[in-house]
mmCIF file of C-alpha atoms and ligand atoms in Angstrom:
data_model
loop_
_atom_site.group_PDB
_atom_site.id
_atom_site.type_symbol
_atom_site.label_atom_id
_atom_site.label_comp_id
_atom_site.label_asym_id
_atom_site.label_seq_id
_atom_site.Cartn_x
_atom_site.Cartn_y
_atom_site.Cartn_z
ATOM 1 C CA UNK A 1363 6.687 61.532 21.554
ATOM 2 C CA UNK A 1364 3.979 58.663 21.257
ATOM 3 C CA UNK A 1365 1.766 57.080 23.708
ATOM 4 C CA UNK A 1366 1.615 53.375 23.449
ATOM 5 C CA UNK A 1367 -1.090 51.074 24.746
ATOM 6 C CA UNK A 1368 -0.412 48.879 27.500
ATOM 7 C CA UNK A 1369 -1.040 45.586 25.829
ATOM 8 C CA UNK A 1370 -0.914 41.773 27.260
ATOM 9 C CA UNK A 1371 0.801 39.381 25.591
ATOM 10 C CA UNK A 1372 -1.844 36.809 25.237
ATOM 11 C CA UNK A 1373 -0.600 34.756 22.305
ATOM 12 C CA UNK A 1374 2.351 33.024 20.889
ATOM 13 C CA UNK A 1375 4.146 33.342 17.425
ATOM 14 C CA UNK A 1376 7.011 31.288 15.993
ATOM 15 C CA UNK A 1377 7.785 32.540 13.033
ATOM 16 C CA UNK A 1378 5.951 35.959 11.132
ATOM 17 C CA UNK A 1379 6.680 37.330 7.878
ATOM 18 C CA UNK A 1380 6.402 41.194 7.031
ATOM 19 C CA UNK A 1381 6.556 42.965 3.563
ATOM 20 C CA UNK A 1382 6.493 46.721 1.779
ATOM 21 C CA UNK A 1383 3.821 47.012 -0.460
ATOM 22 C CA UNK A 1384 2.405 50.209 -3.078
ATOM 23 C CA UNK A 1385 4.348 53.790 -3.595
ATOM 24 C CA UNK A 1386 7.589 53.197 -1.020
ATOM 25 C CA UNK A 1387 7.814 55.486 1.566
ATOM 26 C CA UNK A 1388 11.016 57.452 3.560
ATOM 27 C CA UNK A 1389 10.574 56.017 6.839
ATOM 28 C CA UNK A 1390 9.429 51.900 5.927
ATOM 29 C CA UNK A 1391 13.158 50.854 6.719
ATOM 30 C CA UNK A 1392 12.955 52.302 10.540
ATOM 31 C CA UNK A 1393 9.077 50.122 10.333
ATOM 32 C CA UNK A 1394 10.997 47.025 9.281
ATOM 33 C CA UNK A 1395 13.640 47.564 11.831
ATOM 34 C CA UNK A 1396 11.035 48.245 14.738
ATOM 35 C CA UNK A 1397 9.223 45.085 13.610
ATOM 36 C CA UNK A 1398 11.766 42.510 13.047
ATOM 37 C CA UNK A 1399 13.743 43.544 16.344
ATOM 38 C CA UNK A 1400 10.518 43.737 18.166
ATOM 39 C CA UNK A 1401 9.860 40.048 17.364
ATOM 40 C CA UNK A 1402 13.224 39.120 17.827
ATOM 41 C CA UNK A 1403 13.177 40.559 21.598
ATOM 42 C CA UNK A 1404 9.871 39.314 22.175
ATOM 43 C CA UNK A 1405 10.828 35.874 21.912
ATOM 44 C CA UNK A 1406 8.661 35.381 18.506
ATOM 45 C CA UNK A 1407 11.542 33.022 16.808
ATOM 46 C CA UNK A 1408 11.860 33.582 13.360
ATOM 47 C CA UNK A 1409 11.107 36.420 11.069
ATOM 48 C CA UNK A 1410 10.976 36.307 6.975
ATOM 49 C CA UNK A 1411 11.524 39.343 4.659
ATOM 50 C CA UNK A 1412 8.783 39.063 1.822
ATOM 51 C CA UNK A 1413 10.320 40.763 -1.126
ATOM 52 C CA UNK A 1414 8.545 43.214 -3.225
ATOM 53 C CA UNK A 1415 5.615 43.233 -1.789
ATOM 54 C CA UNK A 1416 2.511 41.039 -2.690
ATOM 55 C CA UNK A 1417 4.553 40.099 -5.789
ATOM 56 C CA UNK A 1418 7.435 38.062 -3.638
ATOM 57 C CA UNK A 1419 4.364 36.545 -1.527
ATOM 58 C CA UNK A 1420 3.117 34.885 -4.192
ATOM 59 C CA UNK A 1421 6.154 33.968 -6.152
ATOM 60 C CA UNK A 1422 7.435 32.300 -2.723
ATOM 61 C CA UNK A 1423 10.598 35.091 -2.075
ATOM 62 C CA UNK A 1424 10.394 35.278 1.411
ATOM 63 C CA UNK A 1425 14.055 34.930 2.972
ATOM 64 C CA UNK A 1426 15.143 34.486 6.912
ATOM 65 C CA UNK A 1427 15.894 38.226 8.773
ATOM 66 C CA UNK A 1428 17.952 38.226 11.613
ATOM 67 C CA UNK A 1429 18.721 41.368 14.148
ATOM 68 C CA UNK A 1430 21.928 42.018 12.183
ATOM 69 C CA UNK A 1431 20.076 42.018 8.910
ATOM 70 C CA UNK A 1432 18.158 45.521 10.100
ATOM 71 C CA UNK A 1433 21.813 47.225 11.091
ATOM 72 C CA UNK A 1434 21.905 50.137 9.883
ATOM 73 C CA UNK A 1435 18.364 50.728 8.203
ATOM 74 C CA UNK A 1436 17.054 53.241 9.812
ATOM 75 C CA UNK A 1437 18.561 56.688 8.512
ATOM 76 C CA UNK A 1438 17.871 54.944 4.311
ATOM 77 C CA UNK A 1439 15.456 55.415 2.340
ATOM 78 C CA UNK A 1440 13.126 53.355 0.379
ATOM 79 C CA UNK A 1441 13.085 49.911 1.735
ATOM 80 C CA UNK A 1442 15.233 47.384 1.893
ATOM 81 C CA UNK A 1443 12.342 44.713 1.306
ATOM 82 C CA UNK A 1444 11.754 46.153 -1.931
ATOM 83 C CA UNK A 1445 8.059 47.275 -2.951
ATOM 84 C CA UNK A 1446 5.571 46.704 -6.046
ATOM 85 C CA UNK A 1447 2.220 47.011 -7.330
ATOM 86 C CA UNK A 1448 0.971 43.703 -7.609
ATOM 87 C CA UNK A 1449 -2.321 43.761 -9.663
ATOM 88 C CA UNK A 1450 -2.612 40.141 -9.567
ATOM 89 C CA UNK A 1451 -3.243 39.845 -5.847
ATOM 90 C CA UNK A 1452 -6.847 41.458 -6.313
ATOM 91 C CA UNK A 1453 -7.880 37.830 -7.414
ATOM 92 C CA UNK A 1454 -9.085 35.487 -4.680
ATOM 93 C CA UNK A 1455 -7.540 32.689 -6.405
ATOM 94 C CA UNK A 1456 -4.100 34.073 -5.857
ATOM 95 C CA UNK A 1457 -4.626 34.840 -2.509
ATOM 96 C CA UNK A 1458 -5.684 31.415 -1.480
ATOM 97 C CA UNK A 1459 -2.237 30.769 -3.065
ATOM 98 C CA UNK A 1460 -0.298 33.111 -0.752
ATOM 99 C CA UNK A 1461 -1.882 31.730 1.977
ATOM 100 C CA UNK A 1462 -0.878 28.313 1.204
ATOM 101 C CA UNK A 1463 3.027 29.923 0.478
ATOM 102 C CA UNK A 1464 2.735 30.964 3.877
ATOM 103 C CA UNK A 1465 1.259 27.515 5.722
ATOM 104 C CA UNK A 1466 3.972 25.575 3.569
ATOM 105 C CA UNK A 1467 6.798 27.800 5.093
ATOM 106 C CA UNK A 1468 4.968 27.744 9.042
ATOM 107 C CA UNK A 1469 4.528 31.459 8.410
ATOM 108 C CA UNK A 1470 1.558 31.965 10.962
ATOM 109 C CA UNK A 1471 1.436 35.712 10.676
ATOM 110 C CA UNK A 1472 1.977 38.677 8.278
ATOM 111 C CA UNK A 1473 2.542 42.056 8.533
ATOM 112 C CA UNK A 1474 2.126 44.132 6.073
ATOM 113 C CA UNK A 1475 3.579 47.987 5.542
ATOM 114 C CA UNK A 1476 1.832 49.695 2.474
ATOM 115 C CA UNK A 1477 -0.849 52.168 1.843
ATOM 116 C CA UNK A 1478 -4.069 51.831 1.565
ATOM 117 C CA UNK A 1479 -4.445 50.031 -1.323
ATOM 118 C CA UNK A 1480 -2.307 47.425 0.547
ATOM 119 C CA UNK A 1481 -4.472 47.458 3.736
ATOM 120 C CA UNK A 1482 -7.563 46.417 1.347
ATOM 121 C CA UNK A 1483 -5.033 43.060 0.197
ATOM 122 C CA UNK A 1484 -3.931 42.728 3.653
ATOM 123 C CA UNK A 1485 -7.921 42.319 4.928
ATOM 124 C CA UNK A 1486 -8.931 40.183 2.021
ATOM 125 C CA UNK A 1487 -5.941 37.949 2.783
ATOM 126 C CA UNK A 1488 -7.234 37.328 6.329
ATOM 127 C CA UNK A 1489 -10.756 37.605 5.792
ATOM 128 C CA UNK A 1490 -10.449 34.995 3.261
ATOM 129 C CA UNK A 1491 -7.910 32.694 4.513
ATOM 130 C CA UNK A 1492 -7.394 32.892 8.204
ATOM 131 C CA UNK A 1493 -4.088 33.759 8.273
ATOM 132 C CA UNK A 1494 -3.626 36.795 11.205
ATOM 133 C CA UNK A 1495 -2.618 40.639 9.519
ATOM 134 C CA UNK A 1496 -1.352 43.825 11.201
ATOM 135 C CA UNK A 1497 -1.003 46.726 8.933
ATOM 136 C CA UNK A 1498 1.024 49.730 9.284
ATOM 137 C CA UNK A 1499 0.680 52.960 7.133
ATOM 138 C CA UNK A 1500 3.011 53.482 5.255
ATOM 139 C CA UNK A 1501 2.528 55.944 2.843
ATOM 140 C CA UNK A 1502 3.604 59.551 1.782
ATOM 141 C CA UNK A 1503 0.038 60.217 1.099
ATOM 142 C CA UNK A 1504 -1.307 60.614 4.556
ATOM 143 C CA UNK A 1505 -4.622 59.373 3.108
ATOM 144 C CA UNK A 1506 -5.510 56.148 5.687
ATOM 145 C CA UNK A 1507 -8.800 56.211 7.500
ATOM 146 C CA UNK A 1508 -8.561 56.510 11.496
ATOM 147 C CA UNK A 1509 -4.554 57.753 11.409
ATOM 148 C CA UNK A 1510 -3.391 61.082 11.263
ATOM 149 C CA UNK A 1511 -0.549 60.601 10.194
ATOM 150 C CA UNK A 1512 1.221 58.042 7.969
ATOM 151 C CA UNK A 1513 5.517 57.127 7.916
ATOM 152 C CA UNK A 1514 6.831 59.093 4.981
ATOM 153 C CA UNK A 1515 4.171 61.747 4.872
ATOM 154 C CA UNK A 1516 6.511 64.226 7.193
ATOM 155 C CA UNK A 1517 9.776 63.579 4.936
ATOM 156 C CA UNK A 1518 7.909 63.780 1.664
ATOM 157 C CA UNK A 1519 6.629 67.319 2.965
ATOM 158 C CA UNK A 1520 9.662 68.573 4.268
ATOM 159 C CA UNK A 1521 11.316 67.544 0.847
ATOM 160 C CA UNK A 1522 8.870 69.646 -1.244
ATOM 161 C CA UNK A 1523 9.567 72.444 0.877
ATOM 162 C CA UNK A 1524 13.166 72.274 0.823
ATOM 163 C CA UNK A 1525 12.701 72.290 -3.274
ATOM 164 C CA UNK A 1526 10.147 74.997 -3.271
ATOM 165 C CA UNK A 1527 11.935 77.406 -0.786
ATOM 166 C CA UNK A 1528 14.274 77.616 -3.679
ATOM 167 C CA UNK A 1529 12.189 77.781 -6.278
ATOM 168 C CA UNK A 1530 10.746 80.622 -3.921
ATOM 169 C CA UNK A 1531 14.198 82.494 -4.382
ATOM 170 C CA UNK A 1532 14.294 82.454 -8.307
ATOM 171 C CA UNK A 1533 11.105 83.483 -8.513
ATOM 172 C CA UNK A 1534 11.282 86.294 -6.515
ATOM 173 C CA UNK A 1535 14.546 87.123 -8.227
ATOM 174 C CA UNK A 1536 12.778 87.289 -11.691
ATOM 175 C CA UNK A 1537 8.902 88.289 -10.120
ATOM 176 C CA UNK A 1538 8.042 85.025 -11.470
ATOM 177 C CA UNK A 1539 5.083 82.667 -11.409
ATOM 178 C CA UNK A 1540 5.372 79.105 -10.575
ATOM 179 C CA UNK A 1541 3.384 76.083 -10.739
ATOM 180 C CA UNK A 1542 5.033 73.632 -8.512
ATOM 181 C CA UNK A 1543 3.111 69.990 -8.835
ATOM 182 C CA UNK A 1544 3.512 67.584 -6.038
ATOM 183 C CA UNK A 1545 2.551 63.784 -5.475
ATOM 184 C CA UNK A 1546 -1.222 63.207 -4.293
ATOM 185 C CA UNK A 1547 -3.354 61.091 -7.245
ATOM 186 C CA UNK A 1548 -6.165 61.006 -4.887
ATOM 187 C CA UNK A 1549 -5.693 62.776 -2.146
ATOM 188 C CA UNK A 1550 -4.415 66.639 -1.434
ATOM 189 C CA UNK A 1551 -2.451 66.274 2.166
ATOM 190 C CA UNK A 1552 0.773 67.332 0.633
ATOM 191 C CA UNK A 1553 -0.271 69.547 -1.189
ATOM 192 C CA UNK A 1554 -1.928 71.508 1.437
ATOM 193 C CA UNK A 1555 0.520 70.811 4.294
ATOM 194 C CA UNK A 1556 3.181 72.080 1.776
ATOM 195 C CA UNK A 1557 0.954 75.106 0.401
ATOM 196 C CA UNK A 1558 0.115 75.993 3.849
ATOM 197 C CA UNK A 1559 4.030 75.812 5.219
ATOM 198 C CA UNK A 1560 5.937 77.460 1.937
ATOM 199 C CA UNK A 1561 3.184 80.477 2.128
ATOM 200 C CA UNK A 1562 1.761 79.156 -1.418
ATOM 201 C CA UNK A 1563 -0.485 81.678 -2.979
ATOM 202 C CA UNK A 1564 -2.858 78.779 -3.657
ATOM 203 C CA UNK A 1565 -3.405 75.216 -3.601
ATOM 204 C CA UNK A 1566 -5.057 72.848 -5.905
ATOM 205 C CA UNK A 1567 -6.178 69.805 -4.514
ATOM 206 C CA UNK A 1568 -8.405 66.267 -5.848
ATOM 207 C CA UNK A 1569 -10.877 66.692 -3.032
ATOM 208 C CA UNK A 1570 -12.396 70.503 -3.605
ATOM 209 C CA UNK A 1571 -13.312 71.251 -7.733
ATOM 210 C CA UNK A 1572 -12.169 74.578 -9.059
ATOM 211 C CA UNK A 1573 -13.243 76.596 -12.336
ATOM 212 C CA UNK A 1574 -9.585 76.674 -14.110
ATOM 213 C CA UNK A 1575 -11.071 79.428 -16.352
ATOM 214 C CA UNK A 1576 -12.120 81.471 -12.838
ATOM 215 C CA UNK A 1577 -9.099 80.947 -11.196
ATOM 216 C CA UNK A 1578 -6.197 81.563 -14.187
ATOM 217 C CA UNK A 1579 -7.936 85.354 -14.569
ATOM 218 C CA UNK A 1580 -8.151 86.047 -10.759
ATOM 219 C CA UNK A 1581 -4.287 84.736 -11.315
ATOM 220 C CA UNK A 1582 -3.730 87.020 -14.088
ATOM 221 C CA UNK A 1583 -5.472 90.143 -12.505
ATOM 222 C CA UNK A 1584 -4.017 89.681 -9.294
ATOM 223 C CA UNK A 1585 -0.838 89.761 -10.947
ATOM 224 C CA UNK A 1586 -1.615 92.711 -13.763
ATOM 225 C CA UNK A 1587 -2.482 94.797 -10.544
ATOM 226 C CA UNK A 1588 1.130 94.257 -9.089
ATOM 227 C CA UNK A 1589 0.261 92.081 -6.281
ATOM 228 C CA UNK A 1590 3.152 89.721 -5.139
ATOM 229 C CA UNK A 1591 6.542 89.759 -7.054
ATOM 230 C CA UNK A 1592 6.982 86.416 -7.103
ATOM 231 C CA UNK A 1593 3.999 83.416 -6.953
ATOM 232 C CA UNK A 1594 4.177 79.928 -5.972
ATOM 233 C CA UNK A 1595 0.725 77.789 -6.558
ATOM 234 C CA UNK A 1596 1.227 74.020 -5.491
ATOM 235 C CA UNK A 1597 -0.627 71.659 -7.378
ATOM 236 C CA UNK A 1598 -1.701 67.717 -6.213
ATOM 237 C CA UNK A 1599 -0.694 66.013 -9.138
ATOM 238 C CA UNK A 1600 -4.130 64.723 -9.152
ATOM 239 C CA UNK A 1601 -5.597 61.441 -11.535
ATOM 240 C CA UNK A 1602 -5.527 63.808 -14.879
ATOM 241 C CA UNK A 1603 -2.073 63.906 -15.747
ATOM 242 C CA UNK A 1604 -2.674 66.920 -18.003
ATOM 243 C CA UNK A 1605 -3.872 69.670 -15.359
ATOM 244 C CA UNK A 1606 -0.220 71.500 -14.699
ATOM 245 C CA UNK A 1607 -0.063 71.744 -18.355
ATOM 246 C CA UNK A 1608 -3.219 73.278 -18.710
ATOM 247 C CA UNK A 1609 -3.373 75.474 -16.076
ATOM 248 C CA UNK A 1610 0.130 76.588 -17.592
ATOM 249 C CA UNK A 1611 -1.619 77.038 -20.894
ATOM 250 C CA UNK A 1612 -4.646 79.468 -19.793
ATOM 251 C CA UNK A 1613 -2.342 81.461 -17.942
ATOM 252 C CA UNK A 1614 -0.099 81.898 -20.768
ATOM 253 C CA UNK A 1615 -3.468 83.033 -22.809
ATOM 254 C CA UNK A 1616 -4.141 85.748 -20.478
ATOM 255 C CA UNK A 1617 -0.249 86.865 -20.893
ATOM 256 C CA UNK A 1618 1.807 85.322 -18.058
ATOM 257 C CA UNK A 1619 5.076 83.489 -18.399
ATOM 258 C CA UNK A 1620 4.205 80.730 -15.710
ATOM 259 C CA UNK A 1621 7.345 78.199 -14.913
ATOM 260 C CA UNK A 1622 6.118 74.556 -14.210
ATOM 261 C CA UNK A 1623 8.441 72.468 -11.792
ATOM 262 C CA UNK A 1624 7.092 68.830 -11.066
ATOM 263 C CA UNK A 1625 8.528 67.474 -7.991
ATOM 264 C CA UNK A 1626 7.539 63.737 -8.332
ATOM 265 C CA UNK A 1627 9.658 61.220 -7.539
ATOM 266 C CA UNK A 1628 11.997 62.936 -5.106
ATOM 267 C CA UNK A 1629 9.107 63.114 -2.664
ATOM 268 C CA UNK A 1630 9.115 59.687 -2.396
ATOM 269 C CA UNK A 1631 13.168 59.065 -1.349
ATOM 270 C CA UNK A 1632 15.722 60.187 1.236
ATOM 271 C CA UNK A 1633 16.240 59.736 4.212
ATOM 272 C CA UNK A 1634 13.473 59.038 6.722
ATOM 273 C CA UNK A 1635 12.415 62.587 9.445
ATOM 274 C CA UNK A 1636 13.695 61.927 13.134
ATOM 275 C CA UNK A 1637 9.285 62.816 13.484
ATOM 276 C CA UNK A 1638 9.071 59.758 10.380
ATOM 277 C CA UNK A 1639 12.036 57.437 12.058
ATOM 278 C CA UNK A 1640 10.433 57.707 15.426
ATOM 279 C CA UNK A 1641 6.830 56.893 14.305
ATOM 280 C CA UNK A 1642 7.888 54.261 12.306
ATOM 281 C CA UNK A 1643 10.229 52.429 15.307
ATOM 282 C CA UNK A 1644 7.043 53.414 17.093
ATOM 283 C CA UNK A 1645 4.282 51.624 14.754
ATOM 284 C CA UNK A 1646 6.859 48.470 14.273
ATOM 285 C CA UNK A 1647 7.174 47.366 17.880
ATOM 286 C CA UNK A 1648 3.712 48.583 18.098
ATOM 287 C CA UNK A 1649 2.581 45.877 15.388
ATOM 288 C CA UNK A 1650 4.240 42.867 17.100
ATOM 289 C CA UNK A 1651 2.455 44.126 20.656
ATOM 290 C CA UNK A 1652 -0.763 44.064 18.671
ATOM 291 C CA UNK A 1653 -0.211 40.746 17.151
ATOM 292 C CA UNK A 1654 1.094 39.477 20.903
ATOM 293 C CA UNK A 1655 -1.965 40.331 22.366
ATOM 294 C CA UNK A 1656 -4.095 38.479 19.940
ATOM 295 C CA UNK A 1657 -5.501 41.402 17.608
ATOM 296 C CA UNK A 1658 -6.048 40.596 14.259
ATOM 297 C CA UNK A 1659 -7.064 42.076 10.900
ATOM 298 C CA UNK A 1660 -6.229 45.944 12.076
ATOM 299 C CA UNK A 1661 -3.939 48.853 11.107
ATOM 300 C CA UNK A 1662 -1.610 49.938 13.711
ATOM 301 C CA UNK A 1663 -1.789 53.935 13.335
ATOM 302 C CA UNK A 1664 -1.853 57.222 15.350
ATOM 303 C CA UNK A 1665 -4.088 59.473 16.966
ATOM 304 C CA UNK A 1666 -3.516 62.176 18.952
ATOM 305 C CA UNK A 1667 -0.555 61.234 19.773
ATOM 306 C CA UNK A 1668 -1.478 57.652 21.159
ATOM 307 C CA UNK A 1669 -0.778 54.672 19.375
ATOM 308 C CA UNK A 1670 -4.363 52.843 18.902
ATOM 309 C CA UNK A 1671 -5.769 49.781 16.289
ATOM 310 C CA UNK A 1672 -8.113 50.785 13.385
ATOM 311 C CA UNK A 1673 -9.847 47.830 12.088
ATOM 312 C CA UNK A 1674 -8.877 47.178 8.760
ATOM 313 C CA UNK A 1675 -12.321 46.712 7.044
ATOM 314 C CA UNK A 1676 -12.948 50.653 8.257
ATOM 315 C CA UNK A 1677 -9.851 51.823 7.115
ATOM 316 C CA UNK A 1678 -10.604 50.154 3.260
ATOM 317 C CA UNK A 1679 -14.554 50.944 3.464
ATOM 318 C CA UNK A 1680 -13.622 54.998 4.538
ATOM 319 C CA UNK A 1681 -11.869 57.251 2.540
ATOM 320 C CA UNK A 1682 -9.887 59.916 4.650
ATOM 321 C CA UNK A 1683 -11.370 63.730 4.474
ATOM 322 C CA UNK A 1684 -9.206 66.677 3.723
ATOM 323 C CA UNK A 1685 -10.913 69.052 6.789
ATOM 324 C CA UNK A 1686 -11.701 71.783 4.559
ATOM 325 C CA UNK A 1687 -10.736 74.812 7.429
ATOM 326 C CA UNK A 1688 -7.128 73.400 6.760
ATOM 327 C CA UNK A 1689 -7.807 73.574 3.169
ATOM 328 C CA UNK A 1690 -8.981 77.145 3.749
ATOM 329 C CA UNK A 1691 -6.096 78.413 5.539
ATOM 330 C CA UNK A 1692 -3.667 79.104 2.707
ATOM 331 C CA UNK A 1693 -5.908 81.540 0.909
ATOM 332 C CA UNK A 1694 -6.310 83.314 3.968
ATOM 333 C CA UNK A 1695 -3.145 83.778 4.732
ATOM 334 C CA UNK A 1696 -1.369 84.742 1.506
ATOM 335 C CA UNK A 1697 -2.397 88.031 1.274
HETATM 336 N N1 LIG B 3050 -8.723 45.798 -3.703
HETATM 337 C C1 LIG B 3050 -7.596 45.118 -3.540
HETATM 338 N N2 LIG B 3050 -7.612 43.790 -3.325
HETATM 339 C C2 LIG B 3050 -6.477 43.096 -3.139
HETATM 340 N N3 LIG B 3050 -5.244 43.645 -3.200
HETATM 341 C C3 LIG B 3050 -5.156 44.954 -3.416
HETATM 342 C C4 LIG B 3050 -6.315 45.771 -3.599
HETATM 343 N N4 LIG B 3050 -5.910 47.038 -3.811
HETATM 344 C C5 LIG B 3050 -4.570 47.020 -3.766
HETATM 345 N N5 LIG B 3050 -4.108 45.770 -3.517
HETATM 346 C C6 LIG B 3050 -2.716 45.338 -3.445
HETATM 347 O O1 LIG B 3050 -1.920 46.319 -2.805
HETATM 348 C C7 LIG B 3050 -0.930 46.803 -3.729
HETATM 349 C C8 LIG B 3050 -0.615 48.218 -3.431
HETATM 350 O O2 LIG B 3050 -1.777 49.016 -3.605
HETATM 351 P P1 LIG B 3050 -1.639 50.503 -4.168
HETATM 352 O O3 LIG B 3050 -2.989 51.113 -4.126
HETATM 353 O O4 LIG B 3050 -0.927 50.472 -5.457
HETATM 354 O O5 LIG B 3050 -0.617 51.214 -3.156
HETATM 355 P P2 LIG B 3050 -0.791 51.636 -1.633
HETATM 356 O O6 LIG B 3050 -0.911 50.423 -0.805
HETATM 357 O O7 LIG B 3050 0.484 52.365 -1.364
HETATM 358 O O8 LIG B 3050 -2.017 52.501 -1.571
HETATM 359 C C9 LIG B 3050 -1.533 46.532 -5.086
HETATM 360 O O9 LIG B 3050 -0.569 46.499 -6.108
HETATM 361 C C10 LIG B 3050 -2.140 45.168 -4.855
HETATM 362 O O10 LIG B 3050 -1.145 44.180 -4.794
HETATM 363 O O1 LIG B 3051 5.292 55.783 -8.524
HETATM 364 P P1 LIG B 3051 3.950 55.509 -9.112
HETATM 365 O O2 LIG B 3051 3.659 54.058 -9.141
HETATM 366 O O3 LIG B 3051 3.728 56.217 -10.390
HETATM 367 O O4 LIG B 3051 2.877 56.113 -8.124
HETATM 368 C C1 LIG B 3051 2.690 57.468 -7.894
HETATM 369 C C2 LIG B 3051 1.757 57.600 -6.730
HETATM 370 O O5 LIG B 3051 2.341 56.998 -5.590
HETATM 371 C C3 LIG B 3051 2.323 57.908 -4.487
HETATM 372 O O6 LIG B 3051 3.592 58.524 -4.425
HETATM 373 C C4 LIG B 3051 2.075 57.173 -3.221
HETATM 374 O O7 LIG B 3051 0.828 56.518 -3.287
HETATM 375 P P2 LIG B 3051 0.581 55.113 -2.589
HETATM 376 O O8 LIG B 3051 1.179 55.202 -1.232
HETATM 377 O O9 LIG B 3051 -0.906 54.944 -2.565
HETATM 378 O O10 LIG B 3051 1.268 54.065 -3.383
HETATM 379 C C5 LIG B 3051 1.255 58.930 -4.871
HETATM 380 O O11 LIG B 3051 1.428 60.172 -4.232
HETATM 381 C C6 LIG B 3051 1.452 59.017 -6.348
HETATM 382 O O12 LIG B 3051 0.282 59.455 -6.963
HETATM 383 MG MG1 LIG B 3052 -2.548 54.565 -1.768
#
């Protein structure tokens, strides 16, 4: 359960627009829900869907959403908005343009779900044009500033594990070794959370550098020496595309048989956690209350518990640490 704040409405809205933006994430259809009913209810008048992300912003596909269009969102996943990576939208130019999509339509606010490459387009927008934001994280990467916790981060998690507590079986059926890789470019949340929960023997993450040469022959010894029949080591997928393969390779030089299993995509779909439905029904009335009471140019996120406002420029200028005692835990506990 959430605390919200006790916010005064201060300000008036006709019309808002919201869109999905960067890696989807289970959980943003609940978000979209919890924003466009929120509005609805709080007697903001109209609401427009932007379609895939900054991309339908600036190519002007923004369509009408009523109550009835958010029926039965909330268990899917993805989003029904659609999302992109829209590399064009790091250009002033083109943002200037958005704006103006927006003032032509009487769009006089935007909300915008994403990670946190989104939240940086989100505060340029306003920054540079006026026009009032309210982010939400939404992200399996758990990686934005001043929240602990981002929608999609608990499904993605639970997802891995269901996948790894049967890779878990097989390899303790054949005393196996297995590297299982999951999502993280830049940031090792699921990786650890996962690690730490499926009892991983280790867990390589972007934020803490290893010695691969070190670490396949403590692998190998540990192994040669009879300790643990079976061996799962989760892996962020990190931004070198090649490690899996490589830690697969040196292992294989010192005389193991390692299995690779890359997760990837899967993390990313299915249907939303009550913990990631809640959060995000949470977060999207939470965003309208925000914009209500006349905040501007914040993400809407969670912290201990309590709904609170980060302002955006901290959440783009911070990058979010993996505590390393967390980190820590799943070498301790493996043996
Ligand atoms: N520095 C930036 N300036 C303006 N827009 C940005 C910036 N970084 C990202 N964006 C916009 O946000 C989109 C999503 O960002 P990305 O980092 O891919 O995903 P996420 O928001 O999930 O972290 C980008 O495709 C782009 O449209
Ligand atoms: O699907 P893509 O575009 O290859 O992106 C993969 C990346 O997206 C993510 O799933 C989510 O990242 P973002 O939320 O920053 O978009 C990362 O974990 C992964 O590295
Ligand atoms: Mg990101």
């Amino acid at each position: 359960m959430f605390t919200l704040p006790h916010l005064k409405p201060i300000k008036s809205y006709k019309s808002i627009a919201l869109l999905t933006s960067g890696g989807d994430s289970p959980g943003m259809n609940p978000a979209i829900r919890g924003v466009v009913r929120a509005a609805l209810n709080s007697g903001i008048e109209s609401v427009y869907g932007i379609q895939r992300g900054y991309s339908g912003l600036i190519t002007a596909d923004i369509h009408k959403l009523t109550s009835r269009s958010v029926t039965n969102i909330i268990q899917r996943g993805g989003t029904m908005l659609k999302s992109a990576r829209c590399l064009e939208f790091k250009e002033p130019a083109i943002r200037a343009q958005a704006a103006q999509i927006l003032r032509d339509k009487n769009i006089e606010a935007l909300i915008v779900i994403g990670g946190d490459g989104s939240m940086a387009g989100a505060h340029l927008l306003t920054e540079e044009t006026g026009i009032p934001v309210i982010g939400l994280p939404g992200t399996i990467d758990n990686d934005i500033p001043g929240s602990d916790d981002t929608i999609g981060f608990d499904t993605a998690v639970n997802t891995a594990l269901d996948a790894i507590d049967k890779i878990r079986d097989t390899a303790l059926s054949h005393e196996r070794l297995f590297l299982v890789e999951v999502m993280g470019r830049n940031s090792g949340f699921i990786a650890t959370q996962v690690g730490i929960a499926c009892g991983a023997e280790l867990v390589i993450v972007p934020e803490y550098a290893f010695d691969l040469h070190d670490l396949c022959v403590t692998l190998a010894q540990q192994r040669a020496s009879g300790q643990g029949s079976s061996g799962i080591i989760v892996i962020a997928e990190g931004k070198d595309p090649g490690l899996t393969s490589r830690i697969a390779y040196q292992l294989e030089e010192l005389g193991q048989d390692p299995k690779i299993c890359i997760l990837g995509h899967i993390q990313r779909g299915g249907s939303p956690s009550g913990h990631d439905r809640m959060l995000a029904s949470c977060l999207g009335a939470s965003a309208v209350h925000y914009l209500l009471a006349g905040f501007n140019d914040i993400l809407v996120g969670v912290r201990q518990g309590t709904i609170v406002d980060i302002p955006l420029r901290k959440v783009i200028s911070e990058k979010k640490i993996l505590d390393r005692n967390i980190f820590d835990i799943t070498t301790l506990l493996h043996k």
